[in-house]
XYZ file of C-alpha atoms in Angstrom:
381
model
C -11.897 -1.932 -13.771
C -12.143 -5.491 -12.470
C -8.993 -7.106 -11.108
C -7.872 -8.935 -14.252
C -8.230 -5.766 -16.307
C -6.306 -3.708 -13.727
C -3.500 -6.276 -13.693
C -2.964 -5.716 -17.409
C -3.802 -2.028 -17.867
C -3.622 -0.030 -14.609
C -0.773 2.478 -14.485
C 0.560 1.635 -17.929
C -0.012 3.104 -21.383
C 1.559 2.690 -24.820
C 4.830 4.584 -25.170
C 3.892 8.007 -26.613
C 7.022 8.276 -28.762
C 6.786 4.891 -30.511
C 3.442 3.337 -29.639
C 5.203 0.380 -27.939
C 2.542 -1.486 -25.978
C 4.988 -2.600 -23.278
C 6.401 -0.076 -20.833
C 9.967 0.751 -21.913
C 12.913 -0.088 -19.683
C 14.325 3.354 -18.940
C 17.870 2.182 -18.348
C 19.248 5.551 -17.338
C 20.717 7.008 -14.182
C 19.997 10.647 -14.916
C 17.905 12.998 -17.065
C 18.824 16.128 -19.038
C 17.373 19.386 -17.718
C 16.528 22.423 -19.872
C 17.651 24.756 -17.095
C 18.567 24.156 -13.435
C 15.432 22.688 -11.859
C 13.527 22.792 -15.166
C 13.014 19.130 -16.028
C 10.260 16.782 -17.224
C 9.469 15.258 -13.821
C 12.616 13.150 -13.634
C 16.008 14.203 -12.264
C 17.810 11.089 -11.009
C 16.774 7.435 -11.089
C 17.129 6.786 -7.388
C 14.402 9.391 -6.905
C 12.185 8.580 -9.904
C 12.296 6.338 -12.940
C 9.462 6.067 -15.495
C 9.481 2.255 -15.479
C 9.265 2.248 -11.691
C 6.518 4.879 -11.765
C 4.391 2.637 -14.001
C 4.884 -0.318 -11.642
C 4.115 1.735 -8.536
C 0.898 3.005 -10.093
C -0.055 -0.520 -11.125
C 0.540 -1.922 -7.637
C -1.469 0.876 -6.047
C -4.401 0.038 -8.312
C -4.227 -3.679 -7.512
C -4.462 -2.968 -3.777
C -7.135 -0.272 -4.198
C -4.623 2.241 -2.855
C -3.489 5.736 -3.768
C 0.285 5.332 -3.498
C 2.650 2.526 -4.490
C 6.282 2.694 -3.362
C 8.820 0.119 -4.562
C 12.018 -1.026 -2.855
C 14.899 -3.294 -3.771
C 13.531 -6.112 -1.558
C 10.678 -6.918 0.773
C 12.955 -6.354 3.748
C 13.890 -2.972 2.274
C 10.196 -2.080 2.333
C 9.795 -3.240 5.942
C 12.965 -1.357 6.911
C 11.425 1.850 5.534
C 8.252 1.357 7.588
C 10.148 0.875 10.850
C 12.201 4.003 10.087
C 9.002 5.975 10.646
C 9.571 5.452 14.376
C 12.001 6.624 17.060
C 13.895 5.175 20.039
C 11.427 4.340 22.802
C 8.595 3.533 20.409
C 7.013 0.085 20.580
C 5.598 -2.170 17.855
C 3.299 -5.140 18.325
C 3.898 -7.965 15.847
C 2.313 -11.333 15.298
C 4.352 -14.128 16.888
C 4.409 -16.235 13.718
C 6.086 -14.360 10.899
C 8.814 -14.515 8.299
C 12.204 -15.107 9.885
C 13.806 -12.208 7.996
C 11.234 -9.809 9.459
C 11.910 -11.159 12.951
C 15.659 -10.778 12.392
C 15.276 -7.192 11.142
C 13.122 -6.269 14.115
C 15.250 -7.921 16.809
C 18.810 -7.758 15.475
C 18.734 -4.352 13.809
C 16.040 -2.061 15.181
C 16.036 -3.214 18.804
C 19.643 -1.976 18.906
C 18.281 1.513 18.225
C 15.807 1.438 21.083
C 12.624 0.328 19.318
C 10.849 -2.401 21.269
C 8.900 -5.268 19.687
C 6.259 -7.508 21.228
C 5.577 -10.809 19.418
C 2.090 -11.950 20.352
C -0.625 -14.322 19.101
C -3.313 -12.483 17.138
C -5.975 -15.128 16.646
C -8.265 -12.972 18.769
C -7.816 -9.280 17.841
C -9.226 -8.038 21.139
C -6.342 -9.669 23.022
C -3.896 -7.302 21.307
C -5.132 -4.437 23.476
C -3.418 -6.067 26.477
C -0.019 -5.197 24.951
C -0.772 -1.579 24.029
C 0.692 1.268 26.093
C 1.506 4.946 25.606
C 4.646 4.050 23.606
C 2.916 1.747 21.121
C 2.932 3.136 17.600
C 2.163 0.283 15.186
C 0.698 -3.212 14.844
C 2.456 -5.459 12.314
C 0.392 -8.309 10.887
C 1.074 -11.214 8.534
C -1.908 -13.168 7.250
C -1.712 -15.932 6.266
C 1.355 -16.223 8.455
C 4.669 -17.739 7.447
C 4.920 -20.707 7.843
C 2.031 -21.795 10.097
C -0.692 -20.355 7.855
C -2.461 -18.658 10.761
C -5.293 -16.334 9.768
C -5.595 -12.928 11.431
C -8.786 -10.868 11.237
C -7.561 -7.695 9.515
C -10.791 -5.777 10.106
C -10.770 -6.820 13.765
C -7.176 -5.694 14.279
C -7.925 -2.470 12.382
C -10.693 -1.721 14.870
C -8.230 -2.094 17.758
C -5.592 0.000 15.971
C -8.042 2.790 15.213
C -9.301 2.877 18.792
C -5.741 3.481 20.000
C -4.618 5.684 17.072
C -2.036 3.169 15.894
C -0.744 2.433 12.400
C -1.746 -0.987 11.090
C 0.652 -2.545 8.573
C -0.129 -5.869 6.887
C 2.320 -8.155 5.097
C 0.134 -9.430 2.259
C 2.815 -11.510 0.534
C 1.250 -14.966 0.954
C -2.154 -13.850 -0.315
C -1.170 -11.381 -3.040
C -3.543 -8.565 -4.034
C -5.625 -11.067 -5.971
C -6.698 -12.996 -2.872
C -6.795 -10.218 -0.274
C -6.833 -6.415 -0.048
C -5.938 -5.241 3.481
C -6.566 -1.540 2.789
C -10.211 -2.414 2.170
C -10.250 -4.093 5.592
C -8.915 -1.019 7.406
C -5.133 -1.389 7.186
C -2.975 1.730 6.749
C -0.012 0.129 4.964
C 0.215 -3.010 2.846
C 3.617 -4.622 2.316
C 4.563 -7.118 -0.378
C 7.637 -9.113 -1.043
C 7.169 -8.512 -4.776
C 9.732 -11.263 -5.300
C 6.981 -13.795 -4.671
C 3.552 -13.933 -6.351
C 3.632 -10.472 -7.913
C 6.801 -11.195 -9.885
C 5.751 -14.818 -10.069
C 8.648 -16.239 -12.072
C 11.531 -16.491 -9.566
C 13.631 -13.999 -11.519
C 13.489 -10.760 -9.511
C 13.901 -9.532 -5.916
C 11.779 -6.537 -4.892
C 9.476 -5.125 -2.216
C 6.614 -2.658 -2.187
C 4.328 -0.640 0.054
C 0.822 0.511 -0.850
C -1.196 3.033 1.156
C -3.750 5.843 0.990
C -2.634 8.306 3.657
C -0.963 11.381 2.147
C 1.259 12.172 5.143
C 2.460 8.596 5.614
C 3.136 8.290 1.898
C 5.161 11.502 1.893
C 7.322 10.219 4.745
C 7.883 6.835 3.108
C 8.714 8.347 -0.287
C 11.268 10.530 1.489
C 12.806 7.446 3.146
C 12.785 5.596 -0.178
C 14.829 8.351 -1.802
C 16.985 9.313 1.186
C 18.003 5.751 2.060
C 18.200 4.565 -1.534
C 16.903 0.994 -1.413
C 15.263 1.325 -4.818
C 14.841 -1.272 -7.579
C 16.280 -0.889 -11.055
C 14.181 -0.443 -14.206
C 14.870 -3.953 -15.532
C 13.427 -5.478 -12.353
C 10.415 -3.152 -12.549
C 9.813 -4.252 -16.130
C 9.935 -7.926 -15.144
C 7.390 -7.391 -12.372
C 5.072 -5.436 -14.671
C 5.222 -8.374 -17.049
C 4.600 -10.870 -14.262
C 1.596 -8.984 -12.901
C -0.207 -9.248 -16.252
C -0.888 -12.925 -15.481
C -1.277 -12.608 -11.690
C -5.016 -13.340 -11.708
C -4.548 -16.384 -13.938
C -1.675 -17.748 -11.877
C -3.395 -17.223 -8.525
C -6.469 -19.112 -9.729
C -4.271 -22.087 -10.631
C -2.166 -21.822 -7.464
C -5.382 -21.944 -5.431
C -6.827 -24.881 -7.379
C -3.626 -26.870 -7.016
C -3.304 -25.874 -3.369
C -6.727 -27.321 -2.613
C -5.860 -30.591 -4.353
C -2.482 -30.983 -2.650
C -3.769 -30.024 0.796
C -6.506 -32.669 0.561
C -3.999 -35.282 -0.604
C -1.629 -34.579 2.272
C -4.409 -34.556 4.867
C -5.288 -38.135 3.968
C -1.713 -39.432 3.771
C -0.775 -41.882 6.567
C 2.741 -40.449 6.986
C 1.551 -36.850 7.403
C 0.735 -35.731 10.946
C -0.835 -32.316 10.348
C -1.547 -30.054 7.394
C -1.758 -26.270 7.718
C -3.931 -24.727 5.003
C -6.632 -22.103 5.643
C -9.115 -23.714 3.245
C -9.884 -26.536 5.672
C -13.057 -25.969 7.687
C -11.234 -27.022 10.872
C -8.365 -24.587 10.284
C -8.275 -21.917 13.027
C -10.102 -18.782 11.847
C -11.242 -20.497 8.634
C -14.382 -18.343 8.694
C -12.220 -15.209 8.779
C -10.232 -16.495 5.813
C -13.478 -17.054 3.894
C -14.570 -13.508 4.695
C -11.386 -11.594 3.836
C -9.847 -13.765 1.089
C -11.159 -14.599 -2.374
C -9.596 -18.079 -2.214
C -7.071 -19.882 -0.050
C -3.936 -19.896 -2.184
C -1.138 -22.340 -2.807
C 0.906 -22.083 0.392
C 0.775 -25.211 2.576
C 2.798 -26.444 5.542
C 2.742 -29.979 6.921
C 4.467 -32.097 9.557
C 5.378 -35.770 9.521
C 4.312 -38.565 11.834
C 7.064 -38.986 14.422
C 8.388 -35.441 13.884
C 11.869 -36.582 12.861
C 14.211 -34.083 11.220
C 15.868 -36.857 9.214
C 12.514 -37.886 7.750
C 11.852 -34.314 6.623
C 15.277 -34.192 4.977
C 14.666 -37.505 3.229
C 11.346 -36.317 1.827
C 12.789 -33.048 0.530
C 15.852 -34.740 -0.957
C 13.616 -37.063 -2.987
C 11.346 -34.507 -4.611
C 11.651 -34.231 -8.386
C 9.201 -31.383 -9.054
C 9.111 -29.567 -5.706
C 12.499 -27.846 -5.832
C 14.214 -27.380 -2.458
C 14.889 -23.657 -2.400
C 14.309 -20.416 -0.555
C 11.391 -18.221 -1.624
C 7.887 -18.957 -2.876
C 5.223 -17.764 -5.264
C 6.802 -18.764 -8.567
C 5.143 -20.756 -11.307
C 7.267 -23.745 -10.331
C 6.569 -25.645 -7.105
C 9.058 -25.140 -4.294
C 9.573 -26.725 -0.901
C 11.431 -25.384 2.089
C 12.444 -26.371 5.604
C 11.651 -23.297 7.723
C 13.524 -24.481 10.835
C 16.839 -24.539 8.963
C 16.143 -22.080 6.152
C 13.702 -19.148 6.229
C 13.194 -19.165 10.006
C 16.597 -20.299 11.253
C 17.192 -16.842 12.749
C 14.334 -17.407 15.209
C 15.425 -19.270 18.383
C 14.288 -22.902 18.442
C 12.203 -22.435 21.591
C 10.377 -19.509 19.998
C 9.766 -21.471 16.797
C 8.321 -24.425 18.618
C 5.956 -22.245 20.673
C 3.988 -21.571 17.495
C 4.245 -25.135 16.197
C 7.243 -24.721 13.897
C 8.788 -28.111 14.624
C 11.741 -29.824 12.960
C 9.648 -31.984 10.599
C 7.597 -29.081 9.258
C 7.865 -28.693 5.486
C 6.523 -25.641 3.667
C 5.232 -26.001 0.121
C 4.721 -23.299 -2.450
C 2.436 -25.150 -4.841
C 3.071 -24.037 -8.412
C 0.943 -24.100 -11.534
C 2.024 -27.490 -12.888
C -0.449 -30.323 -13.376
C -1.787 -31.278 -9.945
C -1.622 -35.015 -10.671
C 2.103 -34.761 -11.337
C 2.577 -32.888 -8.071
C 0.632 -35.542 -6.151
C 2.810 -38.253 -7.686
C 5.940 -36.337 -6.674
C 4.681 -36.162 -3.093
C 3.758 -39.837 -3.104
C 7.208 -40.838 -4.291
C 9.057 -38.635 -1.759
C 6.891 -39.725 1.167
C 7.393 -43.382 0.260
C 11.094 -43.015 1.094
C 10.429 -42.707 4.852
């Protein structure tokens, strides 16, 4: 099946008891057994739930993977991956990544003796300089949050394979529609399902997709043993959202291109970060591994004044100032004080995350209305 067909049909089937075309919400905690251990594949809803099973199968198909594993949040999914490792193990991560991931790595797992190295990954071959006998995994985001850096997944996969390391890729910004890391050599794909997969700002969830049987068995064990599982109502909402993923991502990408071009030519904008520009670092890699460039954009203001950034965001009418991204409605955020506040200022600024940087999640509204909203807000500074 092609992507749009998989989004609607993969992993789901009409309910056999009623013919209902939508997957039922199995709002149950437990399941009746005929005899001890003699059940119909379901015992307890932390372990398995039919609505969650349908979603996991659907997600696996979208990423061209064998296994989908859902969690109650994106951070819950990342937490499960890091629990594969032991004290003394080391993980190499990109140096520009979601602040919650950085916080989980440094404030939680470093306390248990796992060491993290945050390094630039524009050139995959440079990663080898940080690998030693304790290194177990490379963690990649691409495009990165919020600087929109592009990392060559196939290039990093080559390095990981040469050193027998696990390669995990956070594919949240791209979604499975724009990019499929497993096809590029990754071992694990992570999604904050909250974002583009759900797509309607009404659910919080995370997911992992992979092909390796042994890794999947370990992660399914952690999913059940640690219990960070989503409920059936949330799974239903995501299944519904995914049915229009291909349509939404096409519009997000179209609008993203329009808004990025508008901002690049605005006299009050200093720099625009969007991988569709030919002068964007690793633009050629983005063209190779992505189907389009998406609707995530970051930009800074001339003069780099925090107060100017606040003024702009306070005067938006359509770009809502809020955490998160990937919904049908346009959102804006201030990473330095919101999503990335847990990262020390000096570390933020090393990668270009300055105080005037504004991150946009361009929605699916009419692009001309969004341009007018930007024009009005920028006119206030």
